[in-house]
Short mmCIF file of C-alpha atoms in Angstrom, two decimals:
data_model
loop_
_atom_site.label_atom_id
_atom_site.label_comp_id
_atom_site.label_asym_id
_atom_site.label_seq_id
_atom_site.Cartn_x
_atom_site.Cartn_y
_atom_site.Cartn_z
CA MET A 1314 49.45 19.23 69.41
CA LEU A 1315 52.64 20.67 67.78
CA PRO A 1316 51.62 24.27 66.14
CA GLN A 1317 52.66 22.70 62.99
CA GLN A 1318 50.02 20.22 63.25
CA GLN A 1319 47.65 22.29 63.85
CA ILE A 1320 48.35 24.91 61.27
CA PHE A 1321 48.37 22.42 59.04
CA SER A 1322 44.71 20.62 59.94
CA LEU A 1323 43.61 24.96 60.47
CA ILE A 1324 44.26 25.03 56.55
CA ALA A 1325 42.74 21.74 56.08
CA GLY A 1326 39.70 23.05 57.11
CA PHE A 1327 39.84 26.52 56.31
CA ALA A 1328 40.40 25.22 52.56
CA ILE A 1329 37.03 23.17 53.24
CA PHE A 1330 35.21 25.32 53.87
CA LEU A 1331 35.47 27.65 51.08
CA LEU A 1332 35.79 25.06 48.93
CA ILE A 1333 32.21 23.98 50.06
CA VAL A 1334 30.98 27.67 49.76
CA SER A 1335 32.08 27.95 46.47
CA LEU A 1336 30.72 25.11 44.82
CA ILE A 1337 27.01 26.42 46.76
CA ARG A 1338 27.60 29.48 44.93
CA ALA A 1339 28.50 28.19 41.52
CA ARG A 1340 25.47 25.27 41.98
CA LYS A 1341 27.54 22.59 41.73
CA LEU A 1342 26.80 21.20 45.58
CA ARG A 1343 22.98 21.73 46.22
CA GLU A 1344 22.44 22.96 49.81
CA GLU A 1345 21.16 20.14 51.16
CA TYR A 1346 24.53 17.79 50.69
CA SER A 1347 25.89 21.05 51.70
CA TRP A 1348 25.64 21.32 55.58
CA ILE A 1349 27.89 17.61 56.00
CA TRP A 1350 30.62 19.18 54.35
CA LEU A 1351 30.50 22.46 56.31
CA LEU A 1352 29.45 20.69 59.08
CA THR A 1353 33.42 18.01 58.58
CA GLY A 1354 34.77 21.57 58.33
CA ALA A 1355 33.49 23.21 61.62
CA ILE A 1356 34.11 19.44 63.72
CA ILE A 1357 38.34 20.04 62.14
CA PHE A 1358 38.17 23.32 63.30
CA ILE A 1359 37.22 22.79 66.73
CA ILE A 1360 39.15 19.67 67.64
CA VAL A 1361 42.28 21.99 67.05
CA ILE A 1362 41.58 24.54 68.35
CA TRP A 1363 40.17 22.30 71.33
CA TYR A 1364 43.23 19.49 72.42
CA LYS A 1365 40.76 18.26 74.97
CA LEU A 1366 37.64 17.47 73.49
CA LEU A 1367 40.61 15.19 71.78
CA ILE A 1368 41.84 13.75 74.14
CA PHE A 1369 38.56 12.91 75.68
CA ILE A 1370 37.18 11.10 72.21
CA THR A 1371 40.77 9.03 72.78
CA ASN A 1372 39.98 8.52 76.05
CA LEU A 1373 36.05 7.67 75.45
CA VAL A 1374 36.95 4.92 72.10
CA GLY A 1375 39.88 3.22 74.04
CA ALA A 1376 42.51 4.64 71.44
CA THR A 1377 46.27 4.52 72.46
CA LEU A 1378 47.04 8.10 70.65
CA PRO A 1379 44.82 11.19 69.82
CA THR A 1380 45.96 9.75 65.84
CA SER A 1381 44.49 6.68 66.43
CA ALA A 1382 41.49 8.49 67.65
CA LEU A 1383 40.91 10.75 64.75
CA PHE A 1384 41.72 7.76 61.98
CA ILE A 1385 38.67 5.84 64.03
CA LEU A 1386 36.43 9.12 63.52
CA ALA A 1387 37.75 10.23 60.47
CA ILE A 1388 37.34 5.77 58.60
CA LEU A 1389 33.85 6.02 60.36
CA PHE A 1390 32.70 9.22 59.06
CA LEU A 1391 33.50 7.98 55.24
CA ILE A 1392 31.54 4.70 55.89
CA LEU A 1393 28.38 6.85 57.01
CA ILE A 1394 29.23 9.27 54.01
CA ASN A 1395 29.22 6.24 51.75
CA ILE A 1396 25.84 4.47 53.10
CA PHE A 1397 23.62 7.57 53.02
CA LEU A 1398 25.44 8.23 49.19
CA SER A 1399 24.62 4.78 48.32
CA VAL A 1400 21.35 5.72 49.58
CA LYS A 1401 20.13 8.57 47.41
CA ILE A 1402 21.48 6.72 44.30
CA SER A 1403 19.64 4.37 44.86
CA GLN A 1404 16.86 6.68 45.57
CA MET A 1405 17.50 8.64 42.21
CA SER A 1406 17.83 5.78 40.64
CA GLU A 1407 14.31 4.24 41.25
CA GLN A 1408 12.93 8.00 40.75
CA ILE A 1409 15.38 7.78 37.10
CA LYS A 1410 13.31 4.34 36.11
CA ASN A 1411 9.99 6.01 36.93
CA LEU A 1412 11.17 8.75 34.86
CA THR A 1413 11.90 6.89 32.08
CA GLN A 1414 9.04 4.39 32.04
CA GLU A 1415 6.40 7.41 32.31
CA LEU A 1416 8.22 9.01 29.25
CA THR A 1417 8.77 5.80 26.95
CA LEU A 1418 5.27 5.18 27.52
CA LEU A 1419 3.96 9.02 26.99
CA LYS A 1420 5.49 8.96 23.66
CA GLY A 1421 4.55 5.27 22.99
CA PRO A 1422 1.41 4.01 21.80
CA LYS A 1423 -2.51 5.44 22.67
CA ARG A 1424 -3.35 3.71 25.38
CA LYS A 1425 -7.33 2.67 26.02
CA LYS A 1426 -9.24 5.94 28.35
CA LYS A 1427 -10.26 3.51 31.02
CA TYR A 1428 -6.76 2.09 31.66
CA ALA A 1429 -4.82 5.17 31.83
CA LYS A 1430 -7.36 6.65 34.37
CA ARG A 1431 -6.74 3.67 36.40
CA LYS A 1432 -3.36 4.15 36.67
CA LYS A 1433 -3.31 7.22 37.99
CA MET B 1193 0.55 -11.79 9.85
CA PRO B 1194 -2.65 -12.77 11.45
CA LYS B 1195 -5.70 -9.93 9.45
CA GLU B 1196 -7.57 -10.68 12.74
CA LYS B 1197 -7.06 -8.79 15.88
CA SER B 1198 -6.17 -10.87 19.20
CA ASP B 1199 -5.99 -10.34 22.51
CA PHE B 1200 -2.47 -11.36 23.17
CA ALA B 1201 0.77 -8.91 21.96
CA VAL B 1202 3.87 -9.92 22.09
CA VAL B 1203 6.20 -8.38 24.46
CA ILE B 1204 9.84 -8.40 22.90
CA PRO B 1205 12.40 -6.39 25.35
CA ALA B 1206 15.53 -5.79 23.35
CA TYR B 1207 19.46 -4.09 23.47
CA ASN B 1208 21.81 -3.54 21.41
CA GLU B 1209 19.78 -6.17 19.36
CA ALA B 1210 19.71 -4.45 15.39
CA GLU B 1211 21.76 -7.77 14.31
CA ARG B 1212 19.05 -10.05 15.48
CA ILE B 1213 16.11 -8.53 15.57
CA GLY B 1214 14.35 -8.75 12.05
CA LYS B 1215 14.61 -11.78 11.69
CA VAL B 1216 13.00 -12.65 15.19
CA LEU B 1217 10.16 -10.09 14.37
CA GLN B 1218 9.89 -10.96 10.62
CA GLU B 1219 8.71 -14.58 12.07
CA ALA B 1220 6.73 -13.01 14.88
CA GLN B 1221 4.37 -11.04 13.42
CA LYS B 1222 2.90 -14.27 11.28
CA TYR B 1223 1.70 -14.92 14.77
CA ALA B 1224 0.47 -12.07 16.48
CA SER B 1225 -0.94 -8.99 15.39
CA LEU B 1226 -0.03 -7.00 17.79
CA ILE B 1227 3.90 -6.83 19.02
CA ILE B 1228 5.89 -4.03 21.16
CA VAL B 1229 9.44 -3.71 20.46
CA VAL B 1230 11.19 -1.87 24.35
CA ASP B 1231 13.98 -0.29 22.85
CA ASP B 1232 16.37 -0.62 26.24
CA GLY B 1233 18.16 2.15 24.97
CA SER B 1234 20.28 0.37 22.34
CA THR B 1235 23.38 2.28 21.45
CA ASP B 1236 22.98 0.96 18.16
CA GLN B 1237 19.86 0.48 15.33
CA THR B 1238 18.31 -1.50 17.44
CA ALA B 1239 14.98 0.66 17.26
CA LYS B 1240 15.59 1.11 13.36
CA VAL B 1241 16.10 -2.20 12.40
CA ALA B 1242 11.94 -2.78 14.63
CA GLN B 1243 10.40 0.65 12.67
CA LYS B 1244 10.75 -1.19 9.67
CA PHE B 1245 8.93 -3.94 10.84
CA LYS B 1246 4.75 -3.64 11.59
CA VAL B 1247 5.32 -3.50 15.48
CA LYS B 1248 4.88 -1.05 17.73
CA VAL B 1249 8.24 0.86 18.89
CA LEU B 1250 8.67 1.79 22.16
CA ARG B 1251 12.33 3.29 23.17
CA HIS B 1252 14.09 4.05 26.36
CA GLN B 1253 15.99 7.18 26.69
CA ILE B 1254 18.77 5.47 28.91
CA ASN B 1255 19.84 1.31 29.53
CA LEU B 1256 17.27 0.31 32.12
CA GLY B 1257 17.94 -3.52 31.89
CA LYS B 1258 15.48 -6.70 30.77
CA GLY B 1259 13.22 -5.76 33.76
CA ALA B 1260 11.86 -2.55 33.85
CA ALA B 1261 11.85 -2.72 29.70
CA LEU B 1262 9.73 -6.02 30.02
CA LYS B 1263 7.47 -3.88 32.20
CA THR B 1264 7.95 -1.16 29.74
CA GLY B 1265 6.11 -2.86 27.22
CA CYS B 1266 3.59 -4.87 29.34
CA GLU B 1267 2.14 -1.66 30.81
CA ALA B 1268 2.17 -0.24 27.00
CA ALA B 1269 0.77 -3.94 25.65
CA PHE B 1270 -1.88 -4.16 29.34
CA GLY B 1271 -3.12 -0.14 27.93
CA MET B 1272 -3.58 -0.95 24.62
CA GLY B 1273 -5.94 -3.69 25.40
CA ALA B 1274 -4.91 -6.90 24.83
CA LYS B 1275 -5.78 -9.54 27.38
CA ILE B 1276 -2.43 -11.65 27.30
CA VAL B 1277 1.30 -10.60 26.82
CA VAL B 1278 3.64 -13.52 25.54
CA ALA B 1279 7.58 -11.94 26.73
CA MET B 1280 10.00 -13.75 24.54
CA ASP B 1281 14.21 -12.01 23.38
CA SER B 1282 15.01 -10.71 21.22
CA ASP B 1283 18.52 -12.08 20.47
CA GLY B 1284 16.67 -14.94 18.13
CA GLN B 1285 16.90 -17.80 20.79
CA HIS B 1286 13.51 -18.66 21.21
CA LYS B 1287 10.88 -19.75 18.14
CA PRO B 1288 8.19 -17.45 17.09
CA GLU B 1289 6.16 -20.43 16.24
CA ASP B 1290 6.03 -21.31 19.81
CA ILE B 1291 3.70 -18.36 20.53
CA PRO B 1292 0.12 -19.99 19.39
CA ARG B 1293 1.40 -22.98 22.12
CA PHE B 1294 1.89 -20.94 24.17
CA ILE B 1295 -1.55 -18.83 23.86
CA LYS B 1296 -3.40 -22.58 23.28
CA THR B 1297 -1.98 -23.55 26.41
CA LEU B 1298 -3.08 -20.53 28.64
CA LYS B 1299 -6.36 -20.47 27.18
CA GLU B 1300 -7.46 -24.24 27.21
CA LYS B 1301 -5.74 -25.05 30.80
CA LYS B 1302 -7.41 -22.09 32.21
CA VAL B 1303 -3.78 -21.10 34.17
CA ASP B 1304 -2.59 -17.25 35.41
CA LEU B 1305 0.87 -18.50 33.90
CA VAL B 1306 2.31 -20.70 30.75
CA LEU B 1307 6.08 -20.81 31.50
CA GLY B 1308 8.72 -22.01 29.03
CA SER B 1309 11.27 -24.74 30.03
CA ARG B 1310 14.61 -25.15 27.52
CA ASN B 1311 16.34 -28.87 27.66
CA PRO B 1312 19.10 -28.15 29.41
CA SER B 1313 21.22 -30.76 27.23
CA VAL B 1314 21.11 -28.50 23.97
CA GLY B 1315 23.12 -25.74 24.44
CA MET B 1316 23.72 -25.06 27.73
CA THR B 1317 26.49 -24.88 29.48
CA LEU B 1318 27.45 -27.83 32.48
CA ILE B 1319 27.84 -23.62 34.80
CA ARG B 1320 24.95 -22.57 33.74
CA ILE B 1321 22.31 -25.68 34.28
CA LEU B 1322 24.13 -26.33 37.52
CA GLY B 1323 22.73 -22.36 38.25
CA ASN B 1324 18.99 -23.13 36.89
CA LYS B 1325 18.90 -26.17 39.06
CA ILE B 1326 19.86 -23.86 42.07
CA ASP B 1327 17.80 -21.47 41.36
CA SER B 1328 15.06 -24.13 40.75
CA PHE B 1329 15.48 -25.57 44.14
CA LEU B 1330 16.11 -22.34 46.56
CA ILE B 1331 13.01 -20.66 44.86
CA ALA B 1332 11.26 -24.00 45.68
CA ARG B 1333 12.61 -24.01 48.91
CA PHE B 1334 11.94 -20.36 49.67
CA PHE B 1335 8.13 -19.77 47.68
CA GLY B 1336 6.45 -23.30 47.61
CA ILE B 1337 7.23 -23.24 43.70
CA TYR B 1338 9.27 -25.85 41.82
CA VAL B 1339 9.65 -24.98 37.62
CA THR B 1340 12.39 -26.86 35.86
CA ASP B 1341 13.28 -23.48 34.21
CA PRO B 1342 12.80 -20.18 36.35
CA ILE B 1343 15.11 -18.21 34.14
CA CYS B 1344 13.77 -18.66 31.16
CA GLY B 1345 12.88 -15.73 29.31
CA PHE B 1346 9.83 -17.00 27.27
CA ARG B 1347 6.59 -17.24 29.05
CA ALA B 1348 3.02 -16.04 28.58
CA PHE B 1349 0.47 -14.60 31.39
CA THR B 1350 -2.40 -13.00 31.64
CA LYS B 1351 -3.16 -9.42 33.17
CA LYS B 1352 -4.55 -10.60 36.02
CA ALA B 1353 -1.15 -12.08 36.71
CA TYR B 1354 0.67 -9.58 35.59
CA GLN B 1355 -0.79 -6.86 38.26
CA LYS B 1356 -0.34 -9.59 40.91
CA LEU B 1357 3.42 -10.44 39.66
CA ALA B 1358 4.24 -6.89 39.70
CA TRP B 1359 7.92 -7.55 39.33
CA GLU B 1360 10.48 -4.28 41.32
CA SER B 1361 13.92 -6.33 39.43
CA PRO B 1362 14.65 -4.12 36.70
CA GLY B 1363 17.78 -6.66 35.12
CA TYR B 1364 17.85 -10.45 34.60
CA ALA B 1365 16.26 -11.10 38.37
CA VAL B 1366 12.62 -11.01 36.18
CA GLU B 1367 12.23 -14.16 35.42
CA THR B 1368 13.20 -15.26 38.83
CA GLU B 1369 11.30 -12.26 40.33
CA MET B 1370 8.15 -13.31 38.36
CA VAL B 1371 8.08 -17.59 40.01
CA ALA B 1372 8.72 -16.69 42.96
CA LYS B 1373 5.94 -14.08 42.55
CA ALA B 1374 3.67 -16.59 41.36
CA GLY B 1375 4.87 -18.98 44.38
CA LEU B 1376 3.80 -16.16 47.41
CA GLU B 1377 0.32 -15.29 45.03
CA LYS B 1378 -0.23 -18.91 45.06
CA LEU B 1379 -0.67 -18.70 41.01
CA SER B 1380 -1.25 -21.18 38.56
CA PHE B 1381 0.89 -22.04 35.96
CA VAL B 1382 2.28 -24.97 33.94
CA GLU B 1383 5.38 -25.53 31.70
CA ILE B 1384 5.88 -26.40 28.03
CA PRO B 1385 9.02 -27.41 27.29
CA ILE B 1386 10.67 -25.27 24.05
CA GLU B 1387 13.28 -25.09 21.70
CA THR B 1388 16.80 -22.61 21.85
CA LEU B 1389 18.87 -21.91 19.77
CA TYR B 1390 22.08 -20.37 21.00
CA THR B 1391 23.38 -17.21 18.83
CA ASP B 1392 25.71 -15.83 21.30
CA LYS B 1393 27.50 -16.69 23.98
CA TYR B 1394 28.19 -13.45 25.66
CA LYS B 1395 24.89 -12.23 25.47
CA GLY B 1396 22.22 -12.45 28.22
CA VAL B 1397 23.03 -13.64 32.13
CA SER B 1398 26.22 -13.48 32.73
CA ILE B 1399 27.33 -15.90 35.94
CA LEU B 1400 28.00 -12.49 37.91
CA ASP B 1401 24.55 -12.35 36.49
CA ALA B 1402 23.36 -15.15 37.83
CA TYR B 1403 25.44 -14.70 41.45
CA LYS B 1404 22.92 -11.83 41.92
CA VAL B 1405 20.14 -13.63 41.42
CA LEU B 1406 21.03 -16.11 44.07
CA PHE B 1407 21.41 -13.27 46.17
CA ASP B 1408 17.92 -12.01 45.15
CA VAL B 1409 15.99 -15.02 46.02
CA PHE B 1410 17.48 -14.67 49.52
CA LYS B 1411 16.82 -11.06 49.64
CA TRP B 1412 12.65 -11.59 48.40
CA ARG B 1413 12.84 -14.57 51.05
CA PHE B 1414 14.23 -12.85 53.70
CA LEU B 1415 14.75 -9.03 53.72
CA LYS B 1416 11.31 -8.08 52.53
#
C-alpha cells in the first residue's frame, strides 16, 4: 500500500471516529447504533495498519487486486447496513402506527368498560 | 336521522376529503345513528367539516393509511357497543342509501360478511377491471374464496367476523386482505350489487397501489 493511501485511509478512519463521538455527545446518535460505525472506523484502521490482512482477504474472496476486495467488502457492508436499517424502520413504523391508533382511541369516544378491559 | 339507537355503526375512513365528506355524512345520517369518521391525518379541513355533523370524529395525528384508519374506527365502534360495522368510503362514490340493504342482508342471510360489488361496466377503466379480475383470480386460487369485486370498500361485517379478519395492512390492501382472511377463516359471506359514482380520477387506488396489493396476495400466501 502506498504511503499516500495509508495516510488518506487513516485520516478517513479517524474522521469517522470523531464524527461518531461528536454525534453521540450531541445525542443525535443513540449508543445502540453507534457501535456499528465505531466498528467501521476500527476496521478501516486495522486494514491500513495490517496490510497483510487485506492481502489475506483478497485471496480469500478470490479478487485479483486488494482494491477490488475492499470494494466487495464495502458494498457488502452497505447492503447489510441498509437491510438492518430497513428492519428498524419497519419496526418503528409499526410502533408509530400502533401508538397513533391507541392515542386516537384514547382521545376519542368513551368505550364500554367491559370492552376496554378485554382489550387490555 | 334514525331516532332509535341501532346495533350497527358506519365507519368512514377519510383522508383529505373536506370537499366531499359533508355530502356523504349528510346522507349517511339518514340511515345510521352511529357514524364514526376517522380522519387519517388529513392536511385539509376534513375533521372540521365532519364535526359539523352529529358523528363521532376520530383523528390520526399522522397519515397511516386506509386500513389503519378503518381498524381505528372499528375498534371505536365495537368498543361503543356496536355489533355490526358498515365500512364505506368518504369520497362519495358509495351511496349511503345502500346502508340498510347491507344490514338487512347481513341479518336475514345470517352471514359474517356482506361485500359490495360494483358494476365494472360503469365508470371503471379497463386497467382497473383487469386488476380486479386478476385480484379475484389470485384470491380464489390461493385462499379458496371467489368474490367478483375484492377491492370494493363498501362492506358490512359482524364483531365476530372483525375479530377473525384482524387485518394488518395499513393501506389500500385492506379490502383484499379482508377477503383473503375471510377465505382462510371460512367466514360466510354474500355479495350485493352496489352503484358507484366516480367523482375524482386521481383519488383512490392507483395502479402502483394495485401492484402492491398483488404483491401482498403472494406475501400472505407464501410468506406467512
